[in-house]
Coordinates of C-alpha atoms and ligand atoms in Angstrom, one line a residue:
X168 CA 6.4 8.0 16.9
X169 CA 9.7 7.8 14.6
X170 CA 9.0 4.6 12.2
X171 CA 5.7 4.1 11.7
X172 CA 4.9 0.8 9.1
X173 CA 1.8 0.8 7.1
X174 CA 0.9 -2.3 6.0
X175 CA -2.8 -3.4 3.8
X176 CA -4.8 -5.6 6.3
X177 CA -6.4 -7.5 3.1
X178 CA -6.0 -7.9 -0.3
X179 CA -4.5 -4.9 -1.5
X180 CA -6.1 -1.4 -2.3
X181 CA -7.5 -0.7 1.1
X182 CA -6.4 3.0 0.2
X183 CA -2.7 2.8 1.7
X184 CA -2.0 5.6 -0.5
X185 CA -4.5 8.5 0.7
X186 CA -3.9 7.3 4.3
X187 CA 0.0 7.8 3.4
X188 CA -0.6 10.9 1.6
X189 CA -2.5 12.6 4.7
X190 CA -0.1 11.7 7.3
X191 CA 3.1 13.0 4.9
X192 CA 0.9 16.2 4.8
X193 CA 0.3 16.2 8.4
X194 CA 3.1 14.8 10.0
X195 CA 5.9 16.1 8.1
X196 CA 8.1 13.3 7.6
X197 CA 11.6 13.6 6.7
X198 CA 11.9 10.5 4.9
X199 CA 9.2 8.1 3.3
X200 CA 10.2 4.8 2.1
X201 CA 8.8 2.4 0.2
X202 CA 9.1 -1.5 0.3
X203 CA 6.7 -4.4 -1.1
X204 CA 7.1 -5.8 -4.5
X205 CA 7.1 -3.0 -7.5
X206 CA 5.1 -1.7 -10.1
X207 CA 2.3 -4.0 -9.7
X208 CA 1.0 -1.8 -7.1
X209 CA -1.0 1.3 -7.9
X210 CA -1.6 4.1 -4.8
X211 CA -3.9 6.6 -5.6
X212 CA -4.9 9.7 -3.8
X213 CA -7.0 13.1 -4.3
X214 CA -5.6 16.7 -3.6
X215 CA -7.5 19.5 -4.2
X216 CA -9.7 18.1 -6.4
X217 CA -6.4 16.4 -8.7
X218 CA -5.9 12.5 -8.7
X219 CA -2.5 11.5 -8.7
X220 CA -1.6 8.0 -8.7
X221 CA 2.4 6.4 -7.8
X222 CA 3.7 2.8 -9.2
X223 CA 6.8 3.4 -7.7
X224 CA 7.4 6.6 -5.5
X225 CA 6.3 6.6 -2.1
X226 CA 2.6 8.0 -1.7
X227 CA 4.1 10.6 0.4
X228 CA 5.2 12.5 -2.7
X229 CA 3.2 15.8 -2.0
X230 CA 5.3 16.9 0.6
X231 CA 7.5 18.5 -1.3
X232 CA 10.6 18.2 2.0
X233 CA 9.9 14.6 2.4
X234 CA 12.7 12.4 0.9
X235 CA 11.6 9.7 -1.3
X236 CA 13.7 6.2 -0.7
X237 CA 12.7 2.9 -2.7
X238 CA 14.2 -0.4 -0.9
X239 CA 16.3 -2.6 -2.0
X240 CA 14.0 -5.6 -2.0
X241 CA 11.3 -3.5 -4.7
X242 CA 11.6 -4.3 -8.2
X243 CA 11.9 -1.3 -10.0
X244 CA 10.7 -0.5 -13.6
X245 CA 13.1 2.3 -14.4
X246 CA 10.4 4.1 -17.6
X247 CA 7.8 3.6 -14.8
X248 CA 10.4 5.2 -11.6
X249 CA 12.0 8.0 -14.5
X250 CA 8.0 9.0 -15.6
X251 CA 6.9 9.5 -11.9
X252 CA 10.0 11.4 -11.1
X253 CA 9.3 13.9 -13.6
X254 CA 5.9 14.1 -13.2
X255 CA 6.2 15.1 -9.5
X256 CA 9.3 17.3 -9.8
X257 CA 11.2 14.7 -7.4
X258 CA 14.5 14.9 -9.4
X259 CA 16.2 16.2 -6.1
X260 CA 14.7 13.7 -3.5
X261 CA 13.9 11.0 -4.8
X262 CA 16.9 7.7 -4.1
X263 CA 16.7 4.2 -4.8
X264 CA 18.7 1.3 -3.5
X265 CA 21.5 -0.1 -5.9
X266 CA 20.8 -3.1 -5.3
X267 CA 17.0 -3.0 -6.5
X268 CA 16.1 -5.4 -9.0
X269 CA 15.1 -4.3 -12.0
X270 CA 11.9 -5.3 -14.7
X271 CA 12.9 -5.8 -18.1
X272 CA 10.2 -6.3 -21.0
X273 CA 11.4 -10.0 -20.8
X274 CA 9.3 -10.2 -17.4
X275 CA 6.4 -8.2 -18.8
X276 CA 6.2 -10.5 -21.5
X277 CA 6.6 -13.5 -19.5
X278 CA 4.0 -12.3 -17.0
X279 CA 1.5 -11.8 -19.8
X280 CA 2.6 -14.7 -21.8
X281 CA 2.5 -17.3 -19.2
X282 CA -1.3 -18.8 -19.0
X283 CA -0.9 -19.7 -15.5
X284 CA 0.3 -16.8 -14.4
X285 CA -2.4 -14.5 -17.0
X286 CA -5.2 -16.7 -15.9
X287 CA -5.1 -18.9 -13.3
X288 CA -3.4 -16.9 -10.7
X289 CA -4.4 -13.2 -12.1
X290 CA -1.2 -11.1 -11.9
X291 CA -0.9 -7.6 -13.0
X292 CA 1.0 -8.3 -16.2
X293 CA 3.8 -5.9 -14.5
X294 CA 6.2 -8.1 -14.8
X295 CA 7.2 -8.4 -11.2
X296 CA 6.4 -12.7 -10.3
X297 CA 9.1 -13.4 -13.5
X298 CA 11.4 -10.7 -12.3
X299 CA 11.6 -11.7 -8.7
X300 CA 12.2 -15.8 -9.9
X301 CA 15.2 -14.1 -11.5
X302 CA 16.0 -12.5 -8.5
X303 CA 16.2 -15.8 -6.7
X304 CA 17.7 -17.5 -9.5
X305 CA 20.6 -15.1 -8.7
X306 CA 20.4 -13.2 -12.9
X307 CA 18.3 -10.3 -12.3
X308 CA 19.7 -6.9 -13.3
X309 CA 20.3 -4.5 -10.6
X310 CA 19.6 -0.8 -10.5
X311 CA 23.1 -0.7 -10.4
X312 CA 23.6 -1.7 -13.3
X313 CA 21.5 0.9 -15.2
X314 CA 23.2 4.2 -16.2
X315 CA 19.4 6.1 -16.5
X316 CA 19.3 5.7 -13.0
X317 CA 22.6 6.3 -11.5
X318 CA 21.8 9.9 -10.2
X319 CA 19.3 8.2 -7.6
X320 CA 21.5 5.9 -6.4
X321 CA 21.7 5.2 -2.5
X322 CA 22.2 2.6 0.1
X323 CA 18.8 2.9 0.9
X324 CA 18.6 1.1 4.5
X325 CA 21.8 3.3 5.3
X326 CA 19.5 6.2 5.1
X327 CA 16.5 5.0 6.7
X328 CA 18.7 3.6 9.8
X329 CA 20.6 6.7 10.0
X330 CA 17.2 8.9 10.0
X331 CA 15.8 6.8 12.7
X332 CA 19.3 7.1 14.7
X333 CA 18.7 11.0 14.4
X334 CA 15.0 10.8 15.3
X335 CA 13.8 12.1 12.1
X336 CA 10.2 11.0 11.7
X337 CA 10.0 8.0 8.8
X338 CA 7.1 6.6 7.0
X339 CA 7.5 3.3 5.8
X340 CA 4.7 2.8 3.0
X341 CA 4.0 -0.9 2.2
X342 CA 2.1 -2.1 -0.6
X343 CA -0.4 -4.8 -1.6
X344 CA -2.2 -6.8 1.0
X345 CA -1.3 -9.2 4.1
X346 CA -3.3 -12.0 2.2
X347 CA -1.2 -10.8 -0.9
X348 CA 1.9 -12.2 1.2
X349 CA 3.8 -15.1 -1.0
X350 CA 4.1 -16.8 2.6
X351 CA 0.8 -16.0 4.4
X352 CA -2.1 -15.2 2.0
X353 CA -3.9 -17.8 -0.1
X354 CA -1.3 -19.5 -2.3
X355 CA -1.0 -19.4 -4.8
X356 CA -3.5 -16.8 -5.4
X357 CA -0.8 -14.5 -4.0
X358 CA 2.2 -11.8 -5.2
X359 CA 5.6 -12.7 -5.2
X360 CA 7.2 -11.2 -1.9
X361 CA 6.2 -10.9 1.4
X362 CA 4.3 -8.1 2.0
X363 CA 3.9 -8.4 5.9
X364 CA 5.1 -6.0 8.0
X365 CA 8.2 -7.8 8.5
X366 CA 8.4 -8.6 5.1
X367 CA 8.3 -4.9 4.4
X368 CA 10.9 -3.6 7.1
X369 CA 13.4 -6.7 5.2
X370 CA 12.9 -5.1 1.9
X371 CA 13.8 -1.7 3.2
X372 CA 16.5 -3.0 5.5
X373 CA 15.8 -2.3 8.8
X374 CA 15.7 -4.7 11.9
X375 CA 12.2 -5.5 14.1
X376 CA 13.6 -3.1 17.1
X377 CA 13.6 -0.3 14.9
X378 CA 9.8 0.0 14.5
X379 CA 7.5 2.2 16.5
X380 CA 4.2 2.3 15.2
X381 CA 2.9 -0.8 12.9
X382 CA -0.3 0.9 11.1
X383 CA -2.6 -1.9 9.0
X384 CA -4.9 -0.8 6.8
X385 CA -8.5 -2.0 6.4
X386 CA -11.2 -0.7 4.1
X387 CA -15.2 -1.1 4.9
X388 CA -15.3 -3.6 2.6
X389 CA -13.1 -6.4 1.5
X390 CA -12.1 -6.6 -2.4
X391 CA -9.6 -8.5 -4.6
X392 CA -9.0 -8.5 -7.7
X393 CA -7.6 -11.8 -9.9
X394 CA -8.1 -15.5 -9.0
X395 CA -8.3 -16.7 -5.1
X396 CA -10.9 -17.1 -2.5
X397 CA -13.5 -14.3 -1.0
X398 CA -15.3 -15.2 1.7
X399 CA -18.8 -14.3 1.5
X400 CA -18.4 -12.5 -2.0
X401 CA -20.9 -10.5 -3.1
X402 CA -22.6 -11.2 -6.9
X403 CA -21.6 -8.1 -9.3
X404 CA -25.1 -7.0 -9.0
X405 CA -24.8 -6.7 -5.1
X406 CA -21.9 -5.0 -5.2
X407 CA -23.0 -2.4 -7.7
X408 CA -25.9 -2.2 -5.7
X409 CA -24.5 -1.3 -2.6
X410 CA -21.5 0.9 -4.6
X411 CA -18.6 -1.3 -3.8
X412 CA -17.8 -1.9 -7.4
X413 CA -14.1 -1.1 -7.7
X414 CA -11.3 -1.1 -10.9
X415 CA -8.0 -1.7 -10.4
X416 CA -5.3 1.4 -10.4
X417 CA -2.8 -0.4 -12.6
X418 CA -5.1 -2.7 -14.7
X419 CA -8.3 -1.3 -14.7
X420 CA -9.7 -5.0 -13.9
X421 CA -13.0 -4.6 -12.0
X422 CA -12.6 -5.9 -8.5
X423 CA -14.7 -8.5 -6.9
X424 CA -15.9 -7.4 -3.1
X425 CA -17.2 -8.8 0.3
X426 CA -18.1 -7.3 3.2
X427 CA -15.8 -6.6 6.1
X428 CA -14.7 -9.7 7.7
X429 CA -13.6 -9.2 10.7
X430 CA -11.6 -12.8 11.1
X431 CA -9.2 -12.0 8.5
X432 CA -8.5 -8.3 10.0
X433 CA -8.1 -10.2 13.8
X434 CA -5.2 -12.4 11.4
X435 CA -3.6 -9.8 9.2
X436 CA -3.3 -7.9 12.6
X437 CA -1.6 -10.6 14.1
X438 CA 0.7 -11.3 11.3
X439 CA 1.4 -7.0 11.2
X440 CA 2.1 -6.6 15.0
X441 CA -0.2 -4.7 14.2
X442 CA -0.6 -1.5 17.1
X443 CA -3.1 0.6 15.1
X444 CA -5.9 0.4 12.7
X445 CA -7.1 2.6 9.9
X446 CA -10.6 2.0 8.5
X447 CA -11.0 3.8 4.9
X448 CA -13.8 4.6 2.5
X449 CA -16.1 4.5 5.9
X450 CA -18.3 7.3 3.3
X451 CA -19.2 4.3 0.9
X452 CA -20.9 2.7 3.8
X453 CA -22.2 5.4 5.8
X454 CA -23.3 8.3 3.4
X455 CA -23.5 10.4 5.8
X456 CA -20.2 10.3 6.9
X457 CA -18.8 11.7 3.9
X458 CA -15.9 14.7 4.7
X459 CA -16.4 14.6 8.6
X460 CA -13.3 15.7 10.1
X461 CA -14.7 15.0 13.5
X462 CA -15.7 11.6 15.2
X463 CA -19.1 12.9 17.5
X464 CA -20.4 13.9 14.1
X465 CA -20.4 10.1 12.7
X466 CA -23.9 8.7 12.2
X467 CA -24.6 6.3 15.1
X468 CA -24.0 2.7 12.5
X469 CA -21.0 4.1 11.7
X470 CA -19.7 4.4 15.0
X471 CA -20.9 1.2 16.1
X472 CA -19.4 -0.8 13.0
X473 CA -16.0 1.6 14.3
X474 CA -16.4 0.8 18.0
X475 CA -17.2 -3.3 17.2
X476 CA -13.5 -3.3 15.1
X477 CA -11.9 -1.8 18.0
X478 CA -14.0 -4.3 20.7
X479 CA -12.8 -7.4 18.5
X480 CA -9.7 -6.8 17.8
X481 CA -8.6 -4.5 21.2
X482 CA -7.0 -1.7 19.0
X483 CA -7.8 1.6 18.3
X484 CA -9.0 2.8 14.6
X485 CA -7.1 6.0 14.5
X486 CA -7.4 7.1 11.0
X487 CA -11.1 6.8 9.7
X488 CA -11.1 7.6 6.0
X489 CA -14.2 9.7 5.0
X490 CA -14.0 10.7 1.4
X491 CA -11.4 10.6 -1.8
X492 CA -9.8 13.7 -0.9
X493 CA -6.2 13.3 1.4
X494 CA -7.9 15.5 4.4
X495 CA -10.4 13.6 4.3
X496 CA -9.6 11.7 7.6
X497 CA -11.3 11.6 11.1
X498 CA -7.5 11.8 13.0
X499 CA -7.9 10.2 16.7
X500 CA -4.6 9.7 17.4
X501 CA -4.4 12.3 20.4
X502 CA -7.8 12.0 21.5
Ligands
IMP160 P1 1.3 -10.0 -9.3 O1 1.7 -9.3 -8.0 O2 1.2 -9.0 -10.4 O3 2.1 -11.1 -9.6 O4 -0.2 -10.5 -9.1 C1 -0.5 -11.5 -8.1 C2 -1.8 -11.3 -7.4 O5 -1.7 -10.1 -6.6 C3 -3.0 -11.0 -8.4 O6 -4.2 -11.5 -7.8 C4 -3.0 -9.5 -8.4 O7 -4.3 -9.0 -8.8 C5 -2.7 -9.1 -7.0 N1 -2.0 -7.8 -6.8 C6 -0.8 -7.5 -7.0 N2 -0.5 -6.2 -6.6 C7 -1.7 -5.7 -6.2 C8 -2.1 -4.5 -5.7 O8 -1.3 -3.5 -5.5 N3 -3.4 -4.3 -5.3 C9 -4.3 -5.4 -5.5 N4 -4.0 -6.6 -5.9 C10 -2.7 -6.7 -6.3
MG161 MG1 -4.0 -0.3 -5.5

């Protein structure tokens, strides 16, 4: 396994980040890159008892020999990219594509200005939907063109390709959700890239051979946060009831949630290629799953509800999420 893509199976937050935090820590990749949109997306993960959270790094910033690449297709805000780079002592790894597009306040404000955009569709107010129309209406600044950022500058798909010719391992970390995709989730309750697999692998700038492993990442439970459809949504009193109540990582908005659905996982894995499945946050489900390392130990439901994803959909779950911490994980990818 060289290029492994990770990929959210549903609407975002399906805990990409912890997933992609453990296997930097236990796979030891030289390079992580990320792809998907921008700042909109918030990754969060637990280490040692510390939460950290990354708008813009990869989430395989713990590894302190992992190299840290942003694509060319991710908007980048640089205050958000400069804060995070201090923060995590990345000075000396971190590279980000020149030709990046870069958020200006202009897009924040726009973003948050726009009604349709504030209320109708739900955006993050990051400024990324405005950005990326300027991107396409060919006037969007590139991180080129911005001297705070000219130490980090890289052809970012040169790297990536170049790693994979060497066989250095690489973890390409995509964010949002498949039904997040501006071309295959619910428009246009939707971001403003594609955020597919293949949409991912375009933003970093490498080809469909390239790709070993395509990793899509479910959580227990289904949630979304803004406007758009939820099958079988659960009222706010449910959800509380059952602990499923969630707040976003980059707006603190609370999150609506449904149980897993099992149709939209058998799509999102057919939109990923998808040839492996993560389940996360399997604890807030099964109580008693909470911190196993080990998969005989799992309470009988939870196996079945494990074993009934794999039947369905004819792939194996090989990361199992069990608590917040990163080694938190039931690993079954050599058993
Ligand atoms: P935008 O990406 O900020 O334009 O927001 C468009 C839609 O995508 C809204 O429903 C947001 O809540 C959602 N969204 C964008 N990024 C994320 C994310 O990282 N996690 C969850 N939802 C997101
Ligand atoms: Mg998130």
């Amino acid at each position: 396994m060289s290029c492994l893509v990770t990929v959210g199976g549903f609407y975002g937050d399906e805990g990409k980040g912890k997933i992609i935090a453990y296997l930097a820590k236990k796979d030891n990749p030289a390079v992580a890159v990320r792809g998907g949109v921008g700042p909109n997306a918030g990754h969060t993960f637990t280490f040692e008892g510390k939460e950290y959270k990354v708008r813009m790094l990869p989430s395989a910033v713990l590894n302190p020999t992992t190299r840290l690449l942003v694509g060319a297709g991710v908007l980048v805000n640089p205050q958000v990219l400069l804060d995070e780079i201090v923060k995590f002592h990345a000075d000396d790894r971190t590279f980000v594509d020149s030709q990046c597009g870069i958020i200006e306040q202009t897009h924040i404000d726009r973003d948050i200005g726009e009604d349709y955009l504030k209320n109708k569709v739900g955006t993050t107010g990051t400024g990324t939907g405005p950005a990326n129309a300027d991107r396409a209406l060919r006037k969007l600044k590139l991180a080129r063109d911005i001297p705070e950022l000219s130490l980090y500058m890289e052809d970012v798909s040169n790297s990536v390709n170049y790693a994979l010719h060497n066989n250095e391992r690489v973890i390409v970390e995509g964010t949002q959700g498949t039904y997040l995709s501006l071309f295959h989730g619910g428009y246009p309750y939707v971001t403003s890239s594609d955020v597919t697999a293949s949409g991912i692998c375009s933003q970093i700038g490498i080809g469909p051979k390239r790709v070993d492993e395509v990793l899509v990442v479910f959580k227990a439970y289904v949630t979304r946060v803004g406007g758009g459809p939820l099958e079988n949504e659960l009222s706010e009193e449910e959800a509380r009831k059952r602990g499923w109540i969630e707040h976003g990582s980059v707006t603190g908005r609370q999150r609506r949630a449904a149980p897993f659905d099992i149709e939209l996982a058998k799509k999102a894995i057919r939109l990923n290629s998808a040839t492996q499945l993560a389940v996360t946050k399997l604890d807030v489900i099964f109580p008693q799953s909470a911190g196993l390392h080990e998969y005989t130990k799992l309470p009988e439901d939870a196996k079945k509800f494990i074993e009934n994803i794999e039947g369905e959909t004819g792939l194996k779950v090989t990361l199992i999420g069990t608590g917040r911490e990163v080694y938190d994980v039931i690993d079954r990818r050599s058993s």
